Amino acid sequence: MELPVRPRRLRTTPLLRKMVRETRMDASSLVYPVFVTEGKNKKEEIHSMPGQYRYSTDRMGEILQELIQAGVSAVMFFGIPQHKDETGSGAYAQDGIVQRALFKAKQDFPQLYLIADLCMCEYTSHGHCGILCGQSVDNDRTLGYLEKIAVSQAQAGADMIAPSDMMDGRVKAIRGALDIHGFQNVPVMAYSVKFASSFYGPFREAAGSAPACGDRKTYQMDYHNRLEALREAALDVEEGADIVMVKPAMAYGDLIREIRQQVRVPVAAYSVSGEYAMVKAASAAGYLDERSIVCEMAASAYRAGTDIYITYFARELAGYMKEGIIG
Ligand code: PBG
């Protein structure tokens, strides 16, 4: 048959398929989220996230070491404090849980790049991401607290600050506070396009951060919206964000692509706890093969245009990349 164009021609051998591959991945773009908790000698498995743990600072070295060995060089810290109060004071305490974890990780593993998640919901008694005024979160009052948290994290050794609270104007506020305190070179990775998503369910169990009343819909985005996502990303870049993030990842590939085309800064995508939990549950039940699903999800995020991929599977992915299963 006369058929000059035959797409199958370039699929004939593994070598050729790899040669013409369009999406290439590298472990240097992976970020692994780490949960640190108070106390000693703790490594508690998170019920809804099998294989993920909360570590006390004296044991977090175990996972950090494993990550380094696997080829993952960046981690993002989430603190789980013992004490919570109205203003989330544990979030900016000099000896707060995340500050101690950052300080120790910087000392013990100077080769790791340390990102600090900046949010108040793990630290407030009401579980909201800001200061409550009646039933609602007071945007402008919250900003001052975010500034304090950012500075305390940078002082503790954070290489990068990642605000996930979704208050308006926070990037500008945090940038200003970091600069005044001499942290001009600490980048801000903004959770710019963060949806009010049910995919965060397992994380809230992990961090004990579910809101005591109401939900997060007055600050996190409505998942029906696309133009608003583009506006949020543009606004954060204007305010000085060095990197913008889309979160969750799996159901939001369209926005990763659009934002990658719109902005001129690196884009990150966060494959969240619910994505992890779904893969774990389905593979434990024997419904799908974990390894191939993890690879396919990662490739789809990178193909959509993400530059940085934040995932609980970072360690495994680095291994798959090394083995050449993906990459
Ligand atoms: C804190 C925060 C959340 C996540 C990252 N930072 C939870 C939330 O907004 O409720 C979710 C991460 C995940 O689900 O893996 N605001």
Coordinates of N, CA, C and O in Angstrom, one line a residue, residues 141-299:
R141 N -5.0 40.8 57.9 CA -4.3 40.6 59.2 C -3.4 39.3 59.1 O -2.4 39.2 59.8
T142 N -3.8 38.4 58.2 CA -3.0 37.2 58.1 C -1.6 37.5 57.5 O -0.6 36.9 57.9
L143 N -1.5 38.5 56.6 CA -0.3 38.8 55.9 C 0.9 39.0 56.8 O 2.0 38.5 56.6
G144 N 0.7 39.7 57.9 CA 1.7 40.0 58.9 C 2.3 38.7 59.5 O 3.5 38.6 59.7
Y145 N 1.4 37.8 59.7 CA 1.8 36.5 60.3 C 2.6 35.7 59.3 O 3.6 35.1 59.6
L146 N 2.2 35.7 58.0 CA 2.9 35.0 57.0 C 4.3 35.5 56.9 O 5.3 34.8 56.7
E147 N 4.4 36.9 57.0 CA 5.8 37.5 56.9 C 6.7 36.9 58.0 O 7.8 36.6 57.8
K148 N 6.1 36.9 59.2 CA 6.9 36.4 60.4 C 7.3 35.0 60.1 O 8.5 34.6 60.4
I149 N 6.4 34.1 59.6 CA 6.7 32.7 59.4 C 7.8 32.6 58.4 O 8.8 31.8 58.6
A150 N 7.7 33.3 57.3 CA 8.7 33.2 56.2 C 10.1 33.6 56.8 O 11.0 32.8 56.5
V151 N 10.1 34.7 57.5 CA 11.5 35.1 58.0 C 12.0 34.0 59.0 O 13.2 33.7 58.9
S152 N 11.2 33.5 59.8 CA 11.7 32.5 60.8 C 12.1 31.2 60.1 O 13.1 30.6 60.5
Q153 N 11.5 30.9 59.0 CA 11.9 29.7 58.2 C 13.2 29.9 57.5 O 14.1 29.1 57.5
A154 N 13.4 31.1 57.0 CA 14.6 31.4 56.3 C 15.8 31.5 57.3 O 16.9 31.0 57.1
Q155 N 15.5 32.0 58.5 CA 16.5 32.1 59.6 C 16.9 30.7 60.0 O 18.0 30.4 60.4
A156 N 15.9 29.8 60.0 CA 16.2 28.4 60.4 C 17.0 27.6 59.3 O 17.5 26.5 59.6
G157 N 17.1 28.2 58.1 CA 17.9 27.5 57.1 C 17.1 27.1 55.8 O 17.7 26.4 55.0
A158 N 15.9 27.5 55.7 CA 15.1 27.2 54.5 C 15.8 27.8 53.3 O 16.1 29.0 53.3
D159 N 16.0 27.1 52.2 CA 16.5 27.6 51.0 C 15.5 28.3 50.1 O 15.8 29.1 49.3
M160 N 14.2 27.9 50.3 CA 13.1 28.4 49.5 C 11.9 28.4 50.4 O 11.7 27.5 51.2
I161 N 11.0 29.4 50.1 CA 9.7 29.5 50.9 C 8.6 29.2 49.9 O 8.5 29.8 48.9
A162 N 7.7 28.4 50.4 CA 6.5 28.0 49.5 C 5.2 28.3 50.2 O 4.7 27.4 50.9
P163 N 4.7 29.5 50.0 CA 3.4 29.8 50.7 C 2.2 29.1 50.1 O 2.0 29.1 48.9
S164 N 1.4 28.4 50.9 CA 0.3 27.6 50.4 C -1.0 28.0 51.0 O -2.0 27.3 50.9
D165 N -1.1 29.2 51.5 CA -2.3 29.7 52.2 C -3.3 30.3 51.3 O -4.5 30.4 51.7
M166 N -2.9 30.9 50.2 CA -3.8 31.5 49.2 C -4.4 32.8 49.6 O -5.5 33.3 49.1
M167 N -3.8 33.5 50.5 CA -4.2 34.9 50.8 C -3.8 35.8 49.7 O -2.7 35.6 49.1
D168 N -4.6 36.8 49.4 CA -4.2 37.8 48.4 C -3.1 38.7 48.9 O -3.1 39.1 50.1
G169 N -2.1 38.9 48.1 CA -1.0 39.8 48.4 C 0.1 39.2 49.2 O 1.0 39.9 49.6
R170 N 0.0 37.9 49.4 CA 1.0 37.3 50.3 C 2.4 37.2 49.7 O 3.4 37.3 50.4
V171 N 2.5 37.0 48.4 CA 3.8 36.9 47.8 C 4.5 38.2 47.9 O 5.7 38.3 48.4
K172 N 3.8 39.3 47.7 CA 4.5 40.6 47.8 C 4.9 40.9 49.3 O 6.0 41.3 49.5
A173 N 4.0 40.5 50.2 CA 4.3 40.7 51.6 C 5.5 39.9 52.0 O 6.5 40.4 52.7
I174 N 5.5 38.6 51.6 CA 6.6 37.7 52.1 C 7.9 38.2 51.4 O 9.0 38.2 52.1
R175 N 7.9 38.5 50.1 CA 9.1 39.0 49.4 C 9.7 40.2 50.2 O 10.9 40.2 50.4
G176 N 8.8 41.1 50.5 CA 9.3 42.3 51.2 C 9.9 42.0 52.5 O 11.0 42.5 52.9
A177 N 9.3 41.1 53.3 CA 9.8 40.7 54.6 C 11.1 40.0 54.5 O 12.1 40.3 55.2
L178 N 11.2 39.1 53.5 CA 12.5 38.4 53.3 C 13.6 39.4 53.0 O 14.7 39.3 53.5
D179 N 13.3 40.3 52.1 CA 14.3 41.2 51.7 C 14.8 42.1 52.8 O 16.0 42.3 53.0
I180 N 13.9 42.6 53.6 CA 14.3 43.5 54.7 C 15.2 42.7 55.7 O 16.1 43.3 56.3
H181 N 15.0 41.4 55.8 CA 15.8 40.7 56.8 C 17.1 40.1 56.1 O 17.7 39.2 56.7
G182 N 17.4 40.5 54.9 CA 18.6 40.1 54.3 C 18.5 38.8 53.5 O 19.5 38.2 53.1
F183 N 17.3 38.3 53.2 CA 17.1 37.1 52.5 C 16.7 37.3 51.0 O 15.8 36.6 50.5
Q184 N 17.4 38.3 50.4 CA 17.1 38.6 49.0 C 17.2 37.4 48.1 O 16.6 37.3 47.1
N185 N 18.1 36.5 48.5 CA 18.3 35.4 47.6 C 17.5 34.1 47.9 O 17.8 33.1 47.3
V186 N 16.6 34.2 48.8 CA 15.7 33.1 49.1 C 14.5 33.2 48.2 O 13.7 34.1 48.3
P187 N 14.3 32.2 47.3 CA 13.2 32.3 46.3 C 11.9 32.0 47.0 O 11.8 31.3 48.0
V188 N 10.8 32.5 46.3 CA 9.5 32.2 46.8 C 8.8 31.3 45.7 O 8.8 31.7 44.5
M189 N 8.4 30.1 46.1 CA 7.6 29.3 45.1 C 6.2 29.4 45.6 O 5.8 28.8 46.7
A190 N 5.4 30.1 44.9 CA 4.0 30.3 45.3 C 3.0 29.2 44.9 O 3.1 28.8 43.7
Y191 N 2.3 28.7 45.8 CA 1.1 27.8 45.4 C 0.1 28.8 44.8 O -0.8 29.2 45.5
S192 N 0.3 29.1 43.6 CA -0.5 30.2 42.9 C -1.9 29.7 42.6 O -2.9 30.4 42.7
V193 N -1.9 28.5 42.0 CA -3.2 27.9 41.5 C -3.5 26.7 42.3 O -3.2 25.6 42.0
K194 N -4.1 27.0 43.5 CA -4.3 26.0 44.4 C -5.9 25.9 44.6 O -6.5 26.8 45.0
F195 N -6.4 24.7 44.2 CA -7.8 24.5 44.2 C -8.3 24.0 45.6 O -7.6 23.3 46.3
A196 N -9.6 24.3 45.9 CA -10.2 23.7 47.0 C -10.6 22.3 46.6 O -11.5 22.1 45.9
S197 N -9.7 21.4 47.0 CA -9.8 20.1 46.4 C -10.0 19.0 47.4 O -9.3 19.0 48.5
S198 N -10.8 18.0 47.1 CA -10.9 16.8 47.9 C -9.7 15.9 47.9 O -9.6 15.0 48.7
F199 N -8.8 16.2 46.9 CA -7.6 15.4 46.8 C -6.7 15.6 48.0 O -5.7 14.9 48.2
Y200 N -6.9 16.6 48.9 CA -6.1 16.9 50.0 C -6.5 16.1 51.2 O -5.9 16.2 52.3
G201 N -7.5 15.3 51.1 CA -8.1 14.6 52.3 C -7.0 13.9 53.1 O -6.9 14.1 54.3
P202 N -6.2 13.0 52.5 CA -5.2 12.3 53.3 C -4.2 13.2 54.0 O -3.8 12.9 55.1
F203 N -3.8 14.3 53.3 CA -2.9 15.2 53.9 C -3.4 15.8 55.2 O -2.7 15.9 56.2
R204 N -4.7 16.1 55.2 CA -5.3 16.7 56.4 C -5.3 15.7 57.6 O -5.1 16.1 58.7
E205 N -5.4 14.4 57.2 CA -5.2 13.4 58.3 C -3.8 13.4 58.7 O -3.5 13.4 59.9
A206 N -2.9 13.4 57.8 CA -1.5 13.4 58.1 C -1.0 14.5 59.0 O -0.3 14.4 59.9
A207 N -1.6 15.7 58.7 CA -1.1 16.9 59.4 C -2.1 17.4 60.5 O -1.8 18.3 61.1
G208 N -3.2 16.7 60.6 CA -4.2 17.1 61.6 C -4.7 18.5 61.3 O -4.8 19.3 62.2
S209 N -4.9 18.8 60.0 CA -5.1 20.2 59.7 C -6.5 20.5 59.0 O -6.7 21.5 58.4
A210 N -7.4 19.6 59.2 CA -8.8 19.8 58.6 C -9.4 21.0 59.4 O -9.3 21.1 60.6
P211 N -10.1 21.9 58.6 CA -10.7 23.0 59.3 C -11.8 22.6 60.3 O -12.6 21.7 59.9
A212 N -11.8 23.1 61.5 CA -12.8 22.7 62.5 C -14.2 23.1 62.1 O -15.2 22.5 62.4
C213 N -14.3 24.3 61.4 CA -15.6 24.7 60.9 C -15.5 25.2 59.5 O -14.4 25.7 59.1
G214 N -16.5 25.0 58.7 CA -16.5 25.5 57.3 C -15.5 24.8 56.4 O -15.1 23.7 56.7
D215 N -15.1 25.4 55.3 CA -14.2 24.8 54.4 C -13.2 25.9 53.9 O -13.2 27.0 54.5
R216 N -12.4 25.6 52.9 CA -11.4 26.5 52.5 C -11.8 27.3 51.2 O -11.0 27.8 50.5
K217 N -13.1 27.2 50.9 CA -13.5 27.7 49.6 C -13.5 29.3 49.5 O -13.6 29.8 48.4
T218 N -13.3 30.0 50.6 CA -13.2 31.4 50.5 C -11.8 31.8 50.2 O -11.5 33.0 49.9
Y219 N -10.8 30.9 50.2 CA -9.5 31.3 49.8 C -8.9 30.3 48.7 O -8.2 30.8 47.8
Q220 N -9.2 29.0 48.8 CA -8.7 28.2 47.7 C -9.7 28.3 46.5 O -10.8 28.6 46.7
M221 N -9.2 27.9 45.4 CA -10.0 28.2 44.2 C -11.0 27.2 43.8 O -10.9 26.0 44.1
D222 N -12.1 27.7 43.1 CA -13.1 26.8 42.6 C -12.6 26.1 41.4 O -12.1 26.7 40.4
Y223 N -12.7 24.8 41.5 CA -12.1 24.0 40.4 C -12.8 24.0 39.0 O -12.3 23.4 38.1
H224 N -13.8 24.8 38.9 CA -14.4 25.0 37.6 C -13.7 26.1 36.8 O -14.0 26.3 35.6
N225 N -12.8 26.8 37.5 CA -12.3 28.0 36.9 C -10.9 27.9 36.2 O -10.0 27.4 36.9
R226 N -10.8 28.5 35.0 CA -9.6 28.4 34.3 C -9.0 29.8 34.2 O -7.8 30.0 34.4
L227 N -9.8 30.8 33.8 CA -9.3 32.2 33.7 C -8.8 32.7 35.0 O -7.7 33.4 35.1
E228 N -9.5 32.3 36.0 CA -9.0 32.8 37.4 C -7.7 32.2 37.7 O -6.8 32.8 38.4
A229 N -7.4 31.0 37.2 CA -6.1 30.3 37.5 C -5.0 31.1 36.8 O -4.0 31.4 37.3
L230 N -5.3 31.5 35.5 CA -4.3 32.3 34.8 C -4.1 33.7 35.5 O -2.9 34.1 35.6
R231 N -5.1 34.2 36.0 CA -5.0 35.5 36.7 C -4.2 35.4 38.0 O -3.3 36.2 38.3
E232 N -4.4 34.3 38.7 CA -3.7 34.1 40.0 C -2.2 33.9 39.7 O -1.3 34.4 40.4
A233 N -1.9 33.1 38.6 CA -0.5 32.9 38.3 C 0.2 34.2 37.9 O 1.3 34.5 38.3
A234 N -0.5 35.0 37.1 CA 0.1 36.2 36.6 C 0.3 37.2 37.7 O 1.4 37.9 37.8
L235 N -0.6 37.2 38.7 CA -0.6 38.1 39.8 C 0.6 37.8 40.7 O 1.4 38.6 41.1
D236 N 0.8 36.5 40.9 CA 1.9 36.1 41.8 C 3.3 36.4 41.1 O 4.2 36.8 41.8
V237 N 3.4 36.3 39.8 CA 4.6 36.6 39.1 C 4.9 38.1 39.3 O 6.0 38.6 39.6
E238 N 3.8 38.9 39.1 CA 3.9 40.4 39.3 C 4.4 40.7 40.7 O 5.1 41.6 40.9
E239 N 3.9 40.0 41.7 CA 4.2 40.2 43.1 C 5.6 39.7 43.5 O 6.1 39.9 44.6
G240 N 6.3 39.0 42.5 CA 7.6 38.6 42.8 C 7.8 37.1 43.0 O 8.9 36.7 43.5
A241 N 6.9 36.3 42.7 CA 7.1 34.8 42.8 C 8.1 34.4 41.8 O 8.1 34.8 40.7
D242 N 9.1 33.6 42.3 CA 10.1 33.1 41.4 C 9.7 31.8 40.7 O 10.2 31.5 39.6
I243 N 8.7 31.1 41.3 CA 8.2 29.9 40.7 C 6.7 29.9 41.0 O 6.3 30.3 42.1
V244 N 5.9 29.4 40.1 CA 4.4 29.3 40.4 C 4.1 27.8 40.4 O 4.6 27.1 39.6
M245 N 3.1 27.5 41.2 CA 2.7 26.1 41.3 C 1.2 25.9 41.0 O 0.4 26.7 41.2
V246 N 1.0 24.7 40.4 CA -0.4 24.3 40.2 C -0.6 23.1 41.1 O 0.2 22.2 41.2
K247 N -1.7 23.0 41.7 CA -2.0 22.0 42.7 C -3.5 21.7 42.8 O -4.2 22.7 43.0
P248 N -4.0 20.5 42.8 CA -3.3 19.2 42.5 C -2.7 19.2 41.1 O -2.8 20.1 40.3
A249 N -2.1 18.0 40.8 CA -1.5 17.8 39.4 C -2.4 17.0 38.5 O -2.7 17.5 37.4
M250 N -2.8 15.8 38.9 CA -3.3 14.9 38.0 C -4.5 15.3 37.2 O -4.7 15.1 36.1
A251 N -5.5 16.0 37.9 CA -6.7 16.4 37.3 C -6.6 17.8 36.7 O -7.6 18.3 36.2
Y252 N -5.4 18.3 36.7 CA -5.2 19.8 36.3 C -4.2 20.0 35.2 O -3.5 21.0 35.1
G253 N -3.9 18.9 34.4 CA -2.9 19.0 33.3 C -3.2 20.2 32.4 O -2.3 20.8 31.8
D254 N -4.5 20.5 32.1 CA -4.8 21.6 31.2 C -4.2 22.9 31.7 O -3.7 23.7 31.0
L255 N -4.3 23.1 33.0 CA -3.8 24.3 33.6 C -2.3 24.4 33.7 O -1.7 25.5 33.6
I256 N -1.7 23.2 33.9 CA -0.2 23.2 33.9 C 0.2 23.7 32.6 O 1.1 24.5 32.4
R257 N -0.4 23.2 31.5 CA -0.1 23.5 30.1 C -0.3 25.0 29.9 O 0.6 25.7 29.4
E258 N -1.5 25.5 30.3 CA -1.8 26.9 30.0 C -0.9 27.9 30.7 O -0.4 28.9 30.2
I259 N -0.6 27.5 32.0 CA 0.2 28.4 32.8 C 1.7 28.4 32.3 O 2.4 29.4 32.2
R260 N 2.1 27.2 31.9 CA 3.5 27.0 31.3 C 3.6 28.0 30.1 O 4.7 28.6 29.9
Q261 N 2.5 28.1 29.3 CA 2.6 29.0 28.2 C 2.5 30.4 28.5 O 3.1 31.3 27.8
Q262 N 1.9 30.7 29.6 CA 1.6 32.1 30.0 C 2.8 32.8 30.7 O 3.1 33.9 30.4
V263 N 3.4 32.1 31.6 CA 4.4 32.8 32.5 C 5.8 32.5 32.0 O 6.0 31.6 31.2
R264 N 6.7 33.3 32.5 CA 8.1 33.1 32.1 C 9.0 32.7 33.2 O 10.2 33.0 33.3
V265 N 8.4 32.1 34.2 CA 9.1 31.6 35.4 C 8.9 30.1 35.4 O 8.0 29.6 34.7
P266 N 9.7 29.3 36.2 CA 9.5 27.9 36.2 C 8.1 27.6 36.8 O 7.6 28.3 37.7
V267 N 7.5 26.5 36.4 CA 6.2 26.0 36.9 C 6.4 24.7 37.7 O 7.2 23.9 37.2
A268 N 5.7 24.6 38.8 CA 5.8 23.4 39.6 C 4.4 22.8 39.6 O 3.4 23.5 39.5
A269 N 4.3 21.5 39.7 CA 3.0 20.8 39.9 C 3.2 19.9 41.1 O 4.2 19.2 41.3
Y270 N 2.1 19.9 41.9 CA 2.2 19.1 43.2 C 1.2 18.0 43.1 O 0.0 18.2 43.0
S271 N 1.7 16.8 43.0 CA 0.9 15.6 42.9 C 0.5 15.2 44.4 O 1.4 14.8 45.2
V272 N -0.7 15.5 44.8 CA -1.0 15.6 46.2 C -1.4 14.3 46.8 O -1.4 13.2 46.2
S273 N -1.7 14.3 48.1 CA -1.9 13.1 49.0 C -3.0 12.2 48.4 O -2.8 11.0 48.4
G274 N -4.1 12.8 47.9 CA -5.2 12.0 47.4 C -4.7 11.2 46.1 O -5.2 10.1 45.9
E275 N -3.9 11.8 45.3 CA -3.4 11.1 44.2 C -2.5 9.9 44.6 O -2.7 8.8 44.1
Y276 N -1.7 10.1 45.6 CA -0.9 9.1 46.2 C -1.8 8.0 46.7 O -1.6 6.8 46.4
A277 N -2.8 8.4 47.5 CA -3.6 7.4 48.2 C -4.4 6.5 47.2 O -4.5 5.3 47.4
M278 N -4.8 7.1 46.1 CA -5.6 6.4 45.1 C -4.7 5.3 44.5 O -5.1 4.2 44.3
V279 N -3.5 5.7 44.1 CA -2.6 4.8 43.5 C -2.3 3.6 44.5 O -2.3 2.4 44.1
K280 N -2.0 4.0 45.7 CA -1.6 3.0 46.7 C -2.8 2.0 46.9 O -2.6 0.8 47.0
A281 N -4.0 2.5 47.1 CA -5.2 1.7 47.4 C -5.4 0.7 46.2 O -5.7 -0.5 46.3
A282 N -5.4 1.3 45.0 CA -5.7 0.5 43.8 C -4.7 -0.6 43.5 O -5.0 -1.7 43.2
S283 N -3.4 -0.2 43.8 CA -2.4 -1.2 43.5 C -2.4 -2.3 44.6 O -2.2 -3.5 44.4
A284 N -2.7 -1.9 45.9 CA -2.8 -2.9 47.0 C -3.9 -3.9 46.7 O -3.8 -5.1 47.0
A285 N -5.0 -3.4 46.0 CA -6.1 -4.3 45.7 C -5.8 -5.1 44.5 O -6.6 -6.0 44.1
G286 N -4.7 -4.8 43.8 CA -4.4 -5.6 42.6 C -5.1 -5.1 41.4 O -5.1 -5.8 40.3
Y287 N -5.6 -3.9 41.4 CA -6.4 -3.4 40.3 C -5.5 -2.7 39.2 O -5.9 -2.5 38.1
L288 N -4.3 -2.2 39.7 CA -3.4 -1.7 38.7 C -2.0 -1.8 39.2 O -1.7 -2.1 40.4
D289 N -1.0 -1.6 38.3 CA 0.4 -1.8 38.6 C 1.0 -0.5 39.0 O 1.0 0.5 38.3
E290 N 1.4 -0.4 40.3 CA 1.8 0.9 40.9 C 2.9 1.5 40.1 O 2.8 2.7 39.7
R291 N 3.9 0.8 39.7 CA 5.1 1.4 39.1 C 4.7 2.0 37.8 O 5.1 3.1 37.5
S292 N 3.9 1.3 36.9 CA 3.6 1.9 35.6 C 2.7 3.1 35.8 O 2.8 4.0 35.0
I293 N 1.8 3.1 36.8 CA 0.9 4.2 37.0 C 1.7 5.4 37.4 O 1.5 6.5 36.9
V294 N 2.6 5.2 38.3 CA 3.4 6.3 38.9 C 4.2 7.0 37.7 O 4.3 8.2 37.6
C295 N 4.8 6.1 36.8 CA 5.5 6.7 35.7 C 4.6 7.4 34.8 O 5.0 8.5 34.3
E296 N 3.5 6.9 34.5 CA 2.5 7.5 33.5 C 2.0 8.9 34.1 O 2.0 9.9 33.4
M297 N 1.8 8.9 35.4 CA 1.3 10.2 36.0 C 2.4 11.2 35.9 O 2.2 12.4 35.6
A298 N 3.6 10.8 36.2 CA 4.8 11.8 36.2 C 5.0 12.3 34.8 O 5.1 13.5 34.6
A299 N 5.0 11.4 33.8 CA 5.2 11.8 32.4 C 4.1 12.8 32.0 O 4.4 13.7 31.3

